[in-house]
Amino acid sequence: MAIAARKTKAGAPAKAAGKAPAKSAPKGAAKAIPNVPTFNKEEELHAYREMLLIRRFEEKAGQMYGMGLIGGFCHLYIGQEAVVIGMQMASKEGDQVITGYRDHGHMLACGMESRGVMAELTGRRGGYSHGKGGSMHMFSREKNFYGGHGIVGAQVSLGAGLGFANWYRQDGRVSMAYFGDGAANQGQVYESFNMAELWKLPVVFVIENNRYAMGTSVNRASAQTDFSKRGVSFGIPGEQVDGMDVRAVREAANRAIEHARSGKGPYILEMQTYRYRGHSMSDPAKYRSKDEVQRMREEHDPIEQVRARLTREHKVGEDELKAIDAKVREIVNDAAEFATHDPEPDASELYTDILLEPAQA
């Protein structure tokens, strides 16, 4: 299904790009567009591998959480993989990513090692924050990933700050700040919108609308459920995008990133997506029906869409697809093995990374 791109021009209401609503689309979904961009075989294979890595990693993380190997909060990205992979396919070296606490997929998409991410989840020395941050607090300056943030909406202000640094340095980089439909109602988000447009900062605000925030439907929590319009009063253009189709995501990301990189200021992308699991591992998700989740899995799964195109249009055999899956599982199993047996941090680590040490004379 194509959930479609609907572009919101500043100061004007959006118009549906398609003529007929997609069949069996959840309430509030945008209308279908007929001209979804195409991928060549290499692009499809790349998207398939990268999304499958996130899916298998998150499945393993959920399993390890159930075994008691991962503590605290753990928010899985299963179902939303096309959003971050499509965005990364459109980005350039040096562009930055910052997000909230549903962040493992973003880390992997940025090129962070599976071992380091999983080891942080289990609180081990080899984790990206040396076992002290857990699921919500991992960073990698090397990969231009600036977190993982536990405070709802906090990453939007920080993402605008990254954009300000890029603007100040004139380095041509773009900051991509991801947040959800729940965080979109935070006041600091609109303060950030205002400053970003006022100063024409190179920021793309990516709203991952999975429709339920922490457990409340957008129709009950948001007066304006078309999140692409959230920047209209500031003059920020926006689009609604089928966040379950990696091709549509990359196409919209190309436009948004180019807009920001060319000095025209920020851009909003509302990615209409869906999480298959609860808000976190402790959420039974009783606020939606099992039939709804099953329908999304069967009809709109981002990975299965790519798999179907690979077999149908590019004549990729079942053996090749199984080999890709086997390789991905090997990477994830290796990460889990490492994260299980890597030593825990020494007690002295409690006192590190707290104060900035003064420069020596």
Tab-separated table of C-alpha atoms in Angstrom:
chain	number	residue	atom	x	y	z
A	1	MET	CA	0.000	0.000	0.000
A	2	ALA	CA	1.141	3.510	-0.668
A	3	ILE	CA	0.158	5.827	2.172
A	4	ALA	CA	1.307	8.654	-0.011
A	5	ALA	CA	3.078	11.938	0.008
A	6	ARG	CA	0.963	14.996	0.679
A	7	LYS	CA	2.839	18.249	0.570
A	8	THR	CA	1.834	21.114	2.831
A	9	LYS	CA	2.855	24.494	1.530
A	10	ALA	CA	3.370	27.105	4.188
A	11	GLY	CA	0.140	28.943	4.831
A	12	ALA	CA	-2.025	26.636	2.688
A	13	PRO	CA	-3.883	23.423	3.512
A	14	ALA	CA	-2.616	20.182	1.996
A	15	LYS	CA	-4.492	18.514	-0.830
A	16	ALA	CA	-4.617	14.784	-1.231
A	17	ALA	CA	-2.297	13.662	-4.000
A	18	GLY	CA	-4.324	10.602	-4.959
A	19	LYS	CA	-7.905	10.025	-6.058
A	20	ALA	CA	-8.925	7.041	-3.985
A	21	PRO	CA	-8.047	6.011	-0.421
A	22	ALA	CA	-5.937	2.907	-0.064
A	23	LYS	CA	-7.944	-0.180	0.782
A	24	SER	CA	-7.833	-1.378	4.393
A	25	ALA	CA	-5.693	1.584	5.440
A	26	PRO	CA	-6.106	2.546	9.110
A	27	LYS	CA	-8.262	5.543	9.905
A	28	GLY	CA	-6.390	8.777	9.323
A	29	ALA	CA	-4.063	7.410	6.648
A	30	ALA	CA	-3.348	9.595	3.631
A	31	LYS	CA	-4.504	8.700	0.153
A	32	ALA	CA	-2.603	6.612	-2.349
A	33	ILE	CA	-0.481	8.072	-5.104
A	34	PRO	CA	-0.006	6.241	-8.407
A	35	ASN	CA	3.623	7.175	-9.143
A	36	VAL	CA	5.684	5.619	-6.355
A	37	PRO	CA	9.382	5.838	-7.323
A	38	THR	CA	11.174	2.660	-8.372
A	39	PHE	CA	14.390	1.118	-7.045
A	40	ASN	CA	16.878	-0.841	-9.093
A	41	LYS	CA	17.958	-4.276	-7.942
A	42	GLU	CA	20.962	-3.025	-5.958
A	43	GLU	CA	18.875	-0.449	-4.125
A	44	GLU	CA	16.210	-2.996	-3.278
A	45	LEU	CA	18.820	-5.450	-1.986
A	46	HIS	CA	20.466	-2.737	0.109
A	47	ALA	CA	17.149	-1.713	1.644
A	48	TYR	CA	16.232	-5.352	2.259
A	49	ARG	CA	19.505	-6.151	4.067
A	50	GLU	CA	19.466	-3.014	6.197
A	51	MET	CA	15.825	-3.316	7.237
A	52	LEU	CA	16.204	-7.034	7.910
A	53	LEU	CA	19.194	-6.346	10.171
A	54	ILE	CA	17.069	-3.983	12.271
A	55	ARG	CA	14.165	-6.465	12.364
A	56	ARG	CA	16.304	-9.421	13.436
A	57	PHE	CA	18.251	-7.318	15.939
A	58	GLU	CA	15.061	-6.084	17.580
A	59	GLU	CA	13.571	-9.571	17.665
A	60	LYS	CA	16.689	-10.793	19.446
A	61	ALA	CA	16.624	-7.826	21.843
A	62	GLY	CA	13.017	-8.654	22.727
A	63	GLN	CA	13.981	-12.267	23.342
A	64	MET	CA	16.909	-11.270	25.571
A	65	TYR	CA	14.693	-8.845	27.485
A	66	GLY	CA	12.297	-11.685	28.196
A	67	MET	CA	15.223	-13.759	29.491
A	68	GLY	CA	16.189	-11.014	31.930
A	69	LEU	CA	19.440	-10.168	30.145
A	70	ILE	CA	18.251	-6.627	29.343
A	71	GLY	CA	16.858	-4.452	32.121
A	72	GLY	CA	15.079	-1.120	32.321
A	73	PHE	CA	13.095	0.231	29.405
A	74	CYS	CA	13.342	-1.268	25.931
A	75	HIS	CA	11.414	0.188	22.986
A	76	LEU	CA	11.505	-1.879	19.792
A	77	TYR	CA	11.439	-0.502	16.229
A	78	ILE	CA	9.768	-3.512	14.601
A	79	GLY	CA	7.498	-2.338	11.773
A	80	GLN	CA	9.076	1.093	11.345
A	81	GLU	CA	12.305	0.037	9.620
A	82	ALA	CA	11.584	1.712	6.275
A	83	VAL	CA	11.613	5.185	7.835
A	84	VAL	CA	15.205	5.364	8.996
A	85	ILE	CA	16.609	3.271	6.141
A	86	GLY	CA	14.909	5.429	3.505
A	87	MET	CA	16.166	8.576	5.216
A	88	GLN	CA	19.723	7.252	5.413
A	89	MET	CA	19.650	6.286	1.739
A	90	ALA	CA	19.054	9.969	0.948
A	91	SER	CA	21.580	11.419	3.392
A	92	LYS	CA	25.247	12.204	2.832
A	93	GLU	CA	28.413	11.562	4.808
A	94	GLY	CA	28.500	13.918	7.777
A	95	ASP	CA	24.745	14.415	8.126
A	96	GLN	CA	23.620	13.932	11.718
A	97	VAL	CA	20.899	11.841	13.315
A	98	ILE	CA	19.239	12.388	16.676
A	99	THR	CA	16.159	10.619	18.000
A	100	GLY	CA	14.151	9.580	21.046
A	101	TYR	CA	14.207	6.334	22.979
A	102	ARG	CA	13.018	4.008	20.162
A	103	ASP	CA	16.523	4.236	18.827
A	104	HIS	CA	18.219	0.891	18.121
A	105	GLY	CA	17.192	0.954	14.464
A	106	HIS	CA	18.617	4.438	13.986
A	107	MET	CA	21.942	3.345	15.485
A	108	LEU	CA	22.250	0.391	13.157
A	109	ALA	CA	21.190	2.487	10.164
A	110	CYS	CA	23.953	4.970	10.977
A	111	GLY	CA	26.521	2.168	10.852
A	112	MET	CA	27.043	1.554	14.562
A	113	GLU	CA	28.235	-1.970	15.347
A	114	SER	CA	25.638	-4.537	16.408
A	115	ARG	CA	27.977	-5.806	19.122
A	116	GLY	CA	28.326	-2.394	20.726
A	117	VAL	CA	24.605	-1.665	20.632
A	118	MET	CA	23.618	-5.042	22.079
A	119	ALA	CA	26.356	-4.871	24.727
A	120	GLU	CA	25.001	-1.526	25.880
A	121	LEU	CA	21.534	-3.051	26.158
A	122	THR	CA	22.920	-5.712	28.494
A	123	GLY	CA	25.025	-3.206	30.447
A	124	ARG	CA	28.480	-4.452	29.440
A	125	ARG	CA	31.866	-2.771	29.057
A	126	GLY	CA	31.848	-3.123	25.298
A	127	GLY	CA	28.675	-1.068	24.947
A	128	TYR	CA	28.677	2.322	23.281
A	129	SER	CA	28.221	4.044	26.657
A	130	HIS	CA	30.397	1.494	28.486
A	131	GLY	CA	27.343	-0.212	29.926
A	132	LYS	CA	26.073	2.863	31.771
A	133	GLY	CA	23.453	4.182	29.357
A	134	GLY	CA	21.278	1.257	28.373
A	135	SER	CA	18.672	1.289	25.635
A	136	MET	CA	17.891	5.006	25.647
A	137	HIS	CA	21.335	6.578	25.977
A	138	MET	CA	23.826	5.605	23.288
A	139	PHE	CA	25.913	7.944	21.185
A	140	SER	CA	28.547	7.783	18.463
A	141	ARG	CA	30.338	10.930	17.356
A	142	GLU	CA	32.165	8.821	14.778
A	143	LYS	CA	28.881	7.813	13.105
A	144	ASN	CA	27.223	11.220	13.706
A	145	PHE	CA	24.578	9.671	15.927
A	146	TYR	CA	23.713	12.004	18.805
A	147	GLY	CA	21.318	9.815	20.825
A	148	GLY	CA	18.840	8.208	22.047
A	149	HIS	CA	17.033	10.580	24.471
A	150	GLY	CA	14.670	9.556	27.250
A	151	ILE	CA	12.962	12.925	27.711
A	152	VAL	CA	10.026	13.172	25.308
A	153	GLY	CA	10.711	15.819	22.663
A	154	ALA	CA	14.120	16.838	24.041
A	155	GLN	CA	15.893	15.626	20.923
A	156	VAL	CA	14.024	18.139	18.758
A	157	SER	CA	15.650	21.110	20.468
A	158	LEU	CA	19.032	19.390	20.362
A	159	GLY	CA	18.529	18.533	16.693
A	160	ALA	CA	17.863	22.194	15.981
A	161	GLY	CA	21.064	22.946	17.871
A	162	LEU	CA	22.993	20.595	15.611
A	163	GLY	CA	21.469	22.422	12.667
A	164	PHE	CA	22.566	25.738	14.180
A	165	ALA	CA	26.133	24.433	14.451
A	166	ASN	CA	26.028	23.375	10.801
A	167	TRP	CA	24.686	26.797	9.802
A	168	TYR	CA	27.326	28.571	11.866
A	169	ARG	CA	30.183	26.504	10.433
A	170	GLN	CA	28.767	26.546	6.896
A	171	ASP	CA	29.799	22.888	6.589
A	172	GLY	CA	26.929	21.793	4.316
A	173	ARG	CA	25.634	19.210	6.771
A	174	VAL	CA	21.981	18.517	7.581
A	175	SER	CA	20.582	17.455	10.950
A	176	MET	CA	17.743	14.922	10.986
A	177	ALA	CA	15.692	15.074	14.185
A	178	TYR	CA	13.310	12.131	14.662
A	179	PHE	CA	10.369	12.167	17.063
A	180	GLY	CA	6.960	10.573	17.392
A	181	ASP	CA	3.347	11.666	17.169
A	182	GLY	CA	3.194	11.916	20.961
A	183	ALA	CA	6.279	14.125	21.199
A	184	ALA	CA	4.854	16.338	18.441
A	185	ASN	CA	2.557	17.926	21.029
A	186	GLN	CA	5.436	19.123	23.234
A	187	GLY	CA	5.934	22.866	23.549
A	188	GLN	CA	9.695	22.732	23.019
A	189	VAL	CA	9.037	21.263	19.575
A	190	TYR	CA	7.342	24.468	18.457
A	191	GLU	CA	10.010	26.662	19.999
A	192	SER	CA	12.498	24.694	17.921
A	193	PHE	CA	10.358	25.061	14.795
A	194	ASN	CA	10.262	28.815	15.270
A	195	MET	CA	14.008	29.234	15.696
A	196	ALA	CA	14.838	26.791	12.900
A	197	GLU	CA	12.716	28.676	10.372
A	198	LEU	CA	13.710	32.105	11.685
A	199	TRP	CA	17.390	31.318	11.132
A	200	LYS	CA	16.887	28.986	8.148
A	201	LEU	CA	18.654	26.134	9.888
A	202	PRO	CA	19.453	22.966	7.890
A	203	VAL	CA	17.195	20.595	9.824
A	204	VAL	CA	14.736	17.935	8.695
A	205	PHE	CA	12.136	17.176	11.360
A	206	VAL	CA	11.000	13.558	10.927
A	207	ILE	CA	7.744	12.760	12.729
A	208	GLU	CA	7.411	8.978	13.024
A	209	ASN	CA	3.646	8.772	13.364
A	210	ASN	CA	2.980	5.218	14.512
A	211	ARG	CA	-0.530	6.342	15.540
A	212	TYR	CA	-0.494	5.409	19.226
A	213	ALA	CA	2.268	7.405	20.984
A	214	MET	CA	2.636	5.757	24.410
A	215	GLY	CA	-0.761	4.107	24.104
A	216	THR	CA	-3.318	6.708	23.051
A	217	SER	CA	-4.632	7.016	19.499
A	218	VAL	CA	-3.711	10.242	17.708
A	219	ASN	CA	-7.419	10.843	17.125
A	220	ARG	CA	-7.910	11.132	20.887
A	221	ALA	CA	-4.719	13.036	21.694
A	222	SER	CA	-4.180	15.496	18.832
A	223	ALA	CA	-6.518	18.224	17.611
A	224	GLN	CA	-4.611	18.322	14.317
A	225	THR	CA	-3.804	14.781	13.176
A	226	ASP	CA	-2.127	15.871	9.928
A	227	PHE	CA	1.324	16.340	11.420
A	228	SER	CA	2.757	17.616	8.144
A	229	LYS	CA	0.827	20.835	8.845
A	230	ARG	CA	2.424	21.414	12.225
A	231	GLY	CA	4.904	23.894	10.756
A	232	VAL	CA	2.438	25.967	8.720
A	233	SER	CA	2.267	28.851	11.205
A	234	PHE	CA	6.072	29.115	11.084
A	235	GLY	CA	6.295	28.874	7.297
A	236	ILE	CA	7.852	25.395	7.338
A	237	PRO	CA	6.801	23.137	4.425
A	238	GLY	CA	5.828	19.553	5.144
A	239	GLU	CA	4.735	16.263	3.597
A	240	GLN	CA	2.860	13.153	4.613
A	241	VAL	CA	4.775	10.077	3.491
A	242	ASP	CA	4.047	6.355	3.353
A	243	GLY	CA	6.482	5.322	6.059
A	244	MET	CA	5.918	1.639	5.272
A	245	ASP	CA	7.392	1.976	1.755
A	246	VAL	CA	11.138	2.588	1.734
A	247	ARG	CA	10.958	3.976	-1.816
A	248	ALA	CA	8.471	6.681	-0.856
A	249	VAL	CA	10.572	7.536	2.193
A	250	ARG	CA	13.762	7.994	0.201
A	251	GLU	CA	11.975	10.065	-2.436
A	252	ALA	CA	10.544	12.459	0.152
A	253	ALA	CA	13.843	12.495	2.066
A	254	ASN	CA	15.683	13.599	-1.076
A	255	ARG	CA	13.410	16.621	-1.379
A	256	ALA	CA	13.516	17.513	2.296
A	257	ILE	CA	17.278	17.153	2.724
A	258	GLU	CA	18.008	19.121	-0.440
A	259	HIS	CA	15.658	21.875	0.755
A	260	ALA	CA	17.520	22.111	4.055
A	261	ARG	CA	21.010	21.759	2.563
A	262	SER	CA	20.409	24.486	-0.022
A	263	GLY	CA	19.801	27.103	2.663
A	264	LYS	CA	15.993	27.227	2.467
A	265	GLY	CA	15.545	26.205	6.099
A	266	PRO	CA	13.829	23.312	7.875
A	267	TYR	CA	11.389	20.778	6.446
A	268	ILE	CA	8.854	18.474	8.117
A	269	LEU	CA	8.265	14.882	7.039
A	270	GLU	CA	5.379	13.029	8.648
A	271	MET	CA	6.156	9.350	8.230
A	272	GLN	CA	2.946	7.353	8.515
A	273	THR	CA	4.209	4.141	9.996
A	274	TYR	CA	3.195	1.456	12.489
A	275	ARG	CA	4.846	-0.369	15.364
A	276	TYR	CA	3.939	-4.018	15.740
A	277	ARG	CA	4.920	-4.304	19.403
A	278	GLY	CA	3.735	-2.262	22.365
A	279	HIS	CA	5.196	1.116	23.255
A	280	SER	CA	7.854	-0.690	25.276
A	281	MET	CA	8.443	-4.293	26.274
A	282	SER	CA	6.216	-3.764	29.321
A	283	ASP	CA	3.227	-2.599	27.250
A	284	PRO	CA	0.596	-5.258	26.395
A	285	ALA	CA	-0.911	-2.879	23.760
A	286	LYS	CA	-4.531	-3.600	24.687
A	287	TYR	CA	-5.632	-0.270	23.195
A	288	ARG	CA	-5.730	-1.753	19.676
A	289	SER	CA	-7.050	-4.983	18.221
A	290	LYS	CA	-4.952	-7.975	17.257
A	291	ASP	CA	-6.727	-7.966	13.896
A	292	GLU	CA	-5.445	-4.455	13.171
A	293	VAL	CA	-1.851	-5.438	13.910
A	294	GLN	CA	-2.160	-8.630	11.870
A	295	ARG	CA	-3.629	-6.725	8.914
A	296	MET	CA	-0.721	-4.283	8.939
A	297	ARG	CA	1.779	-7.146	9.071
A	298	GLU	CA	0.127	-9.001	6.207
A	299	GLU	CA	-0.646	-6.080	3.895
A	300	HIS	CA	1.872	-3.318	4.602
A	301	ASP	CA	5.031	-4.829	6.077
A	302	PRO	CA	7.998	-2.760	4.794
A	303	ILE	CA	10.363	-5.717	4.485
A	304	GLU	CA	7.892	-8.055	2.812
A	305	GLN	CA	7.102	-5.357	0.241
A	306	VAL	CA	10.769	-5.254	-0.788
A	307	ARG	CA	11.042	-9.031	-0.726
A	308	ALA	CA	8.042	-9.349	-3.053
A	309	ARG	CA	9.515	-6.842	-5.522
A	310	LEU	CA	12.880	-8.621	-5.485
A	311	THR	CA	11.322	-11.948	-6.408
A	312	ARG	CA	8.715	-10.577	-8.803
A	313	GLU	CA	10.541	-7.782	-10.641
A	314	HIS	CA	14.229	-8.586	-10.200
A	315	LYS	CA	13.982	-12.400	-10.285
A	316	VAL	CA	15.969	-12.847	-7.075
A	317	GLY	CA	15.763	-16.478	-6.024
A	318	GLU	CA	14.601	-17.824	-2.706
A	319	ASP	CA	18.069	-19.226	-2.008
A	320	GLU	CA	19.667	-15.786	-2.282
A	321	LEU	CA	17.109	-14.256	0.049
A	322	LYS	CA	17.607	-17.068	2.546
A	323	ALA	CA	21.363	-16.499	2.373
A	324	ILE	CA	20.877	-12.803	3.203
A	325	ASP	CA	18.692	-13.713	6.160
A	326	ALA	CA	21.225	-16.289	7.354
A	327	LYS	CA	24.033	-13.718	7.225
A	328	VAL	CA	21.945	-11.176	9.131
A	329	ARG	CA	21.073	-13.757	11.781
A	330	GLU	CA	24.751	-14.611	12.086
A	331	ILE	CA	25.590	-10.948	12.789
A	332	VAL	CA	22.799	-10.647	15.360
A	333	ASN	CA	23.624	-13.935	17.088
A	334	ASP	CA	27.269	-12.887	17.312
A	335	ALA	CA	26.185	-9.586	18.891
A	336	ALA	CA	24.002	-11.422	21.408
A	337	GLU	CA	26.825	-13.818	22.280
A	338	PHE	CA	29.229	-10.940	22.796
A	339	ALA	CA	26.709	-8.973	24.856
A	340	THR	CA	26.062	-11.974	27.092
A	341	HIS	CA	29.681	-12.758	27.936
A	342	ASP	CA	31.377	-9.355	27.816
A	343	PRO	CA	32.355	-8.269	31.373
A	344	GLU	CA	30.256	-5.775	33.264
A	345	PRO	CA	31.837	-2.350	33.837
A	346	ASP	CA	34.090	-1.924	36.840
A	347	ALA	CA	32.545	-0.163	39.831
A	348	SER	CA	34.973	2.714	39.289
A	349	GLU	CA	33.034	3.585	36.124
A	350	LEU	CA	30.381	5.097	38.389
A	351	TYR	CA	32.674	8.089	38.825
A	352	THR	CA	33.721	8.629	35.216
A	353	ASP	CA	32.092	10.845	32.568
A	354	ILE	CA	30.529	13.018	35.271
A	355	LEU	CA	32.729	16.124	35.306
A	356	LEU	CA	34.698	17.738	32.514
A	357	GLU	CA	38.334	17.498	33.485
A	358	PRO	CA	40.163	20.856	33.277
A	359	ALA	CA	42.869	21.176	30.657
A	360	GLN	CA	46.356	20.590	32.004
A	361	ALA	CA	48.643	23.589	31.997
